PDB file of C-alpha atoms in Angstrom:
ATOM      1  CA  MET A 815      29.322 -96.944   4.152  1.00  0.00           C
ATOM      2  CA  PRO A 816      27.592 -97.215   0.745  1.00  0.00           C
ATOM      3  CA  ASP A 817      29.587 -98.210  -2.333  1.00  0.00           C
ATOM      4  CA  THR A 818      27.688 -95.767  -4.538  1.00  0.00           C
ATOM      5  CA  MET A 819      26.420 -92.241  -4.284  1.00  0.00           C
ATOM      6  CA  THR A 820      23.673 -90.581  -6.234  1.00  0.00           C
ATOM      7  CA  ILE A 821      23.841 -87.045  -7.555  1.00  0.00           C
ATOM      8  CA  PRO A 822      20.670 -85.880  -9.294  1.00  0.00           C
ATOM      9  CA  GLY A 823      21.206 -85.789 -13.064  1.00  0.00           C
ATOM     10  CA  GLU A 824      24.605 -87.512 -12.969  1.00  0.00           C
ATOM     11  CA  ALA A 825      25.607 -91.130 -13.370  1.00  0.00           C
ATOM     12  CA  VAL A 826      28.277 -92.070 -10.858  1.00  0.00           C
ATOM     13  CA  ALA A 827      30.232 -95.314 -11.012  1.00  0.00           C
ATOM     14  CA  PRO A 828      30.484 -97.335  -7.814  1.00  0.00           C
ATOM     15  CA  ALA A 829      33.575 -96.647  -5.758  1.00  0.00           C
ATOM     16  CA  ARG A 830      36.106 -99.448  -6.147  1.00  0.00           C
ATOM     17  CA  ARG A 831      37.106-101.018  -2.856  1.00  0.00           C
ATOM     18  CA  SER A 832      39.549-103.683  -1.870  1.00  0.00           C
ATOM     19  CA  ALA A 833      38.083-107.005  -0.719  1.00  0.00           C
ATOM     20  CA  THR A 834      39.627-106.484   2.702  1.00  0.00           C
ATOM     21  CA  ALA A 835      38.810-102.763   3.022  1.00  0.00           C
ATOM     22  CA  GLY A 836      37.697-102.039   6.562  1.00  0.00           C
ATOM     23  CA  LEU A 837      38.366-105.602   7.705  1.00  0.00           C
ATOM     24  CA  VAL A 838      42.086-105.507   8.356  1.00  0.00           C
ATOM     25  CA  ARG A 839      43.896-103.035  10.559  1.00  0.00           C
ATOM     26  CA  PRO A 840      47.627-102.434  10.207  1.00  0.00           C
ATOM     27  CA  LEU A 841      49.654-104.202  12.874  1.00  0.00           C
ATOM     28  CA  GLY A 842      52.868-103.019  14.382  1.00  0.00           C
ATOM     29  CA  ALA A 843      55.697-104.891  12.689  1.00  0.00           C
ATOM     30  CA  PRO A 844      57.449-107.352  15.014  1.00  0.00           C
ATOM     31  CA  ALA A 845      61.236-107.375  15.001  1.00  0.00           C
ATOM     32  CA  ASN A 846      61.362-110.854  13.403  1.00  0.00           C
ATOM     33  CA  PRO A 847      58.035-111.752  11.771  1.00  0.00           C
ATOM     34  CA  GLY A 848      57.553-115.436  10.993  1.00  0.00           C
ATOM     35  CA  VAL A 849      54.938-114.637   8.378  1.00  0.00           C
ATOM     36  CA  ARG A 850      53.721-111.544   6.572  1.00  0.00           C
ATOM     37  CA  LEU A 851      50.368-111.143   4.811  1.00  0.00           C
ATOM     38  CA  ALA A 852      49.460-108.478   2.296  1.00  0.00           C
ATOM     39  CA  GLU A 853      46.558-108.062  -0.083  1.00  0.00           C
ATOM     40  CA  ILE A 854      47.324-107.471  -3.744  1.00  0.00           C
ATOM     41  CA  ALA A 855      44.201-105.433  -4.444  1.00  0.00           C
ATOM     42  CA  HIS A 856      42.578-105.393  -7.879  1.00  0.00           C
ATOM     43  CA  GLU A 857      44.828-108.026  -9.485  1.00  0.00           C
ATOM     44  CA  ALA A 858      43.243-108.705 -12.894  1.00  0.00           C
ATOM     45  CA  LYS A 859      41.336-112.001 -13.036  1.00  0.00           C
ATOM     46  CA  LEU A 860      39.374-113.170 -16.099  1.00  0.00           C
ATOM     47  CA  ASN A 861      37.461-116.398 -16.548  1.00  0.00           C
ATOM     48  CA  LEU A 862      38.120-117.647 -20.077  1.00  0.00           C
ATOM     49  CA  ARG A 863      35.942-120.337 -21.659  1.00  0.00           C
ATOM     50  CA  GLY A 864      36.551-121.950 -25.024  1.00  0.00           C
ATOM     51  CA  ASP A 865      37.453-125.160 -26.776  1.00  0.00           C
ATOM     52  CA  LEU A 866      41.042-125.920 -27.738  1.00  0.00           C
ATOM     53  CA  SER A 867      39.736-128.314 -30.405  1.00  0.00           C
ATOM     54  CA  ASP A 868      38.395-125.205 -32.204  1.00  0.00           C
ATOM     55  CA  ALA A 869      41.304-124.608 -34.594  1.00  0.00           C
ATOM     56  CA  GLY A 870      41.165-120.833 -34.146  1.00  0.00           C
ATOM     57  CA  PHE A 871      40.570-120.542 -30.396  1.00  0.00           C
ATOM     58  CA  GLY A 872      44.051-121.450 -29.117  1.00  0.00           C
ATOM     59  CA  PRO A 873      45.935-119.351 -31.683  1.00  0.00           C
ATOM     60  CA  ALA A 874      43.669-116.336 -31.031  1.00  0.00           C
ATOM     61  CA  VAL A 875      44.349-116.509 -27.298  1.00  0.00           C
ATOM     62  CA  ALA A 876      48.080-117.154 -27.823  1.00  0.00           C
ATOM     63  CA  GLY A 877      48.283-114.165 -30.149  1.00  0.00           C
ATOM     64  CA  THR A 878      46.737-111.997 -27.449  1.00  0.00           C
ATOM     65  CA  LEU A 879      48.515-113.306 -24.363  1.00  0.00           C
ATOM     66  CA  GLY A 880      51.827-114.261 -25.978  1.00  0.00           C
ATOM     67  CA  PHE A 881      51.735-117.907 -24.872  1.00  0.00           C
ATOM     68  CA  ASP A 882      49.697-121.076 -25.394  1.00  0.00           C
ATOM     69  CA  LEU A 883      46.994-122.012 -22.903  1.00  0.00           C
ATOM     70  CA  PRO A 884      47.764-125.128 -20.863  1.00  0.00           C
ATOM     71  CA  ALA A 885      45.842-128.101 -22.278  1.00  0.00           C
ATOM     72  CA  ARG A 886      45.949-130.041 -19.001  1.00  0.00           C
ATOM     73  CA  PRO A 887      46.280-129.138 -15.296  1.00  0.00           C
ATOM     74  CA  GLY A 888      48.992-126.543 -15.013  1.00  0.00           C
ATOM     75  CA  ILE A 889      49.887-122.941 -15.611  1.00  0.00           C
ATOM     76  CA  ALA A 890      51.355-120.979 -18.509  1.00  0.00           C
ATOM     77  CA  THR A 891      52.939-117.551 -18.107  1.00  0.00           C
ATOM     78  CA  GLY A 892      54.378-114.678 -20.072  1.00  0.00           C
ATOM     79  CA  ASP A 893      54.723-110.892 -19.864  1.00  0.00           C
ATOM     80  CA  GLY A 894      53.235-110.590 -16.372  1.00  0.00           C
ATOM     81  CA  VAL A 895      50.153-112.663 -17.244  1.00  0.00           C
ATOM     82  CA  ALA A 896      49.354-116.261 -16.307  1.00  0.00           C
ATOM     83  CA  ALA A 897      46.688-118.720 -17.419  1.00  0.00           C
ATOM     84  CA  LEU A 898      45.671-121.378 -14.908  1.00  0.00           C
ATOM     85  CA  TRP A 899      43.945-124.486 -16.254  1.00  0.00           C
ATOM     86  CA  LEU A 900      40.605-124.957 -14.461  1.00  0.00           C
ATOM     87  CA  GLY A 901      39.149-127.615 -16.747  1.00  0.00           C
ATOM     88  CA  PRO A 902      39.209-128.811 -20.369  1.00  0.00           C
ATOM     89  CA  THR A 903      37.396-125.672 -21.561  1.00  0.00           C
ATOM     90  CA  GLU A 904      38.124-123.171 -18.776  1.00  0.00           C
ATOM     91  CA  TRP A 905      41.073-121.052 -17.611  1.00  0.00           C
ATOM     92  CA  LEU A 906      41.649-118.275 -15.097  1.00  0.00           C
ATOM     93  CA  VAL A 907      43.751-115.529 -16.684  1.00  0.00           C
ATOM     94  CA  VAL A 908      45.499-113.378 -14.073  1.00  0.00           C
ATOM     95  CA  GLY A 909      47.939-110.561 -14.401  1.00  0.00           C
ATOM     96  CA  GLY A 910      48.577-107.094 -13.260  1.00  0.00           C
ATOM     97  CA  VAL A 911      46.804-104.654 -11.023  1.00  0.00           C
ATOM     98  CA  ASP A 912      43.981-102.832 -12.829  1.00  0.00           C
ATOM     99  CA  ARG A 913      44.703-104.567 -16.180  1.00  0.00           C
ATOM    100  CA  GLU A 914      41.421-106.499 -16.413  1.00  0.00           C
ATOM    101  CA  ALA A 915      39.664-104.084 -18.789  1.00  0.00           C
ATOM    102  CA  ASP A 916      42.580-104.099 -21.239  1.00  0.00           C
ATOM    103  CA  LEU A 917      43.057-107.890 -21.090  1.00  0.00           C
ATOM    104  CA  ALA A 918      39.311-108.542 -21.449  1.00  0.00           C
ATOM    105  CA  SER A 919      38.982-106.158 -24.378  1.00  0.00           C
ATOM    106  CA  ARG A 920      41.930-107.701 -26.205  1.00  0.00           C
ATOM    107  CA  LEU A 921      40.711-111.267 -25.635  1.00  0.00           C
ATOM    108  CA  GLN A 922      37.126-110.423 -26.615  1.00  0.00           C
ATOM    109  CA  GLY A 923      38.368-108.791 -29.801  1.00  0.00           C
ATOM    110  CA  ALA A 924      40.545-111.757 -30.705  1.00  0.00           C
ATOM    111  CA  LEU A 925      37.722-114.216 -29.996  1.00  0.00           C
ATOM    112  CA  ALA A 926      34.912-112.272 -31.713  1.00  0.00           C
ATOM    113  CA  GLY A 927      32.678-114.631 -33.666  1.00  0.00           C
ATOM    114  CA  ARG A 928      33.955-117.726 -31.855  1.00  0.00           C
ATOM    115  CA  HIS A 929      32.114-119.859 -29.312  1.00  0.00           C
ATOM    116  CA  ALA A 930      34.064-118.458 -26.362  1.00  0.00           C
ATOM    117  CA  ALA A 931      33.492-116.296 -23.302  1.00  0.00           C
ATOM    118  CA  VAL A 932      35.616-113.831 -21.350  1.00  0.00           C
ATOM    119  CA  THR A 933      34.204-112.823 -17.956  1.00  0.00           C
ATOM    120  CA  ASN A 934      35.799-110.298 -15.630  1.00  0.00           C
ATOM    121  CA  VAL A 935      35.900-111.890 -12.159  1.00  0.00           C
ATOM    122  CA  THR A 936      38.469-109.504 -10.682  1.00  0.00           C
ATOM    123  CA  ASP A 937      36.205-108.244  -7.927  1.00  0.00           C
ATOM    124  CA  ASN A 938      34.950-111.757  -7.084  1.00  0.00           C
ATOM    125  CA  TRP A 939      38.325-112.855  -5.691  1.00  0.00           C
ATOM    126  CA  THR A 940      41.250-111.317  -3.887  1.00  0.00           C
ATOM    127  CA  VAL A 941      44.927-112.217  -3.799  1.00  0.00           C
ATOM    128  CA  ILE A 942      46.736-112.538  -0.494  1.00  0.00           C
ATOM    129  CA  ALA A 943      50.530-112.604  -0.600  1.00  0.00           C
ATOM    130  CA  LEU A 944      52.068-114.773   2.100  1.00  0.00           C
ATOM    131  CA  ALA A 945      55.786-114.456   2.882  1.00  0.00           C
ATOM    132  CA  GLY A 946      58.316-115.217   5.589  1.00  0.00           C
ATOM    133  CA  PRO A 947      60.051-118.243   7.075  1.00  0.00           C
ATOM    134  CA  LYS A 948      56.768-119.623   8.509  1.00  0.00           C
ATOM    135  CA  ALA A 949      54.680-118.957   5.367  1.00  0.00           C
ATOM    136  CA  LEU A 950      54.656-122.626   4.323  1.00  0.00           C
ATOM    137  CA  ASP A 951      53.489-123.660   7.804  1.00  0.00           C
ATOM    138  CA  VAL A 952      50.596-121.192   7.649  1.00  0.00           C
ATOM    139  CA  LEU A 953      49.651-122.272   4.125  1.00  0.00           C
ATOM    140  CA  ALA A 954      49.776-125.957   5.101  1.00  0.00           C
ATOM    141  CA  LYS A 955      47.258-125.380   7.915  1.00  0.00           C
ATOM    142  CA  GLY A 956      44.571-124.375   5.415  1.00  0.00           C
ATOM    143  CA  CYS A 957      45.476-126.637   2.507  1.00  0.00           C
ATOM    144  CA  PRO A 958      44.702-130.353   2.131  1.00  0.00           C
ATOM    145  CA  LEU A 959      47.732-130.951  -0.107  1.00  0.00           C
ATOM    146  CA  ASP A 960      51.014-132.308   1.206  1.00  0.00           C
ATOM    147  CA  LEU A 961      53.243-129.277   0.653  1.00  0.00           C
ATOM    148  CA  HIS A 962      56.474-130.921   1.790  1.00  0.00           C
ATOM    149  CA  PRO A 963      59.217-130.096  -0.768  1.00  0.00           C
ATOM    150  CA  ARG A 964      59.808-133.793  -1.567  1.00  0.00           C
ATOM    151  CA  ILE A 965      56.122-134.102  -2.673  1.00  0.00           C
ATOM    152  CA  PHE A 966      55.419-130.568  -3.934  1.00  0.00           C
ATOM    153  CA  PRO A 967      58.691-129.026  -5.185  1.00  0.00           C
ATOM    154  CA  ALA A 968      58.864-125.251  -5.518  1.00  0.00           C
TER     155      ALA A 968
END
């Protein structure tokens, strides 16, 4: 099925689809599921690039997001938005379904004239929620980290 359609004389935006559209069929719910998976479609994701040594970059972002960017590996959160440190000059800003246009516009406005970049990567990635008593076991199968609570506390 095509993602776009053409009508002579009219510009039509591509239809927005979930990353798992057509790939996953609903399953009957077992009486006691050990794990549940669900896609959180269209969760806003922005790649933010900039330099915290630029005296105005950090304050401009903090004024927009309501919190300081992490300066080392970690995460900062506030008001339904999070910034994940990806490197010394790169963060992934996530937060809210269908909020990417608003977040990108606000960040771009705050960073205008600075050596910085805001790129919408929402449709490049999807978010899968994993829940249930066996969720940690499932996650551990696909993750090289030791997720035992004594090593990786919640």
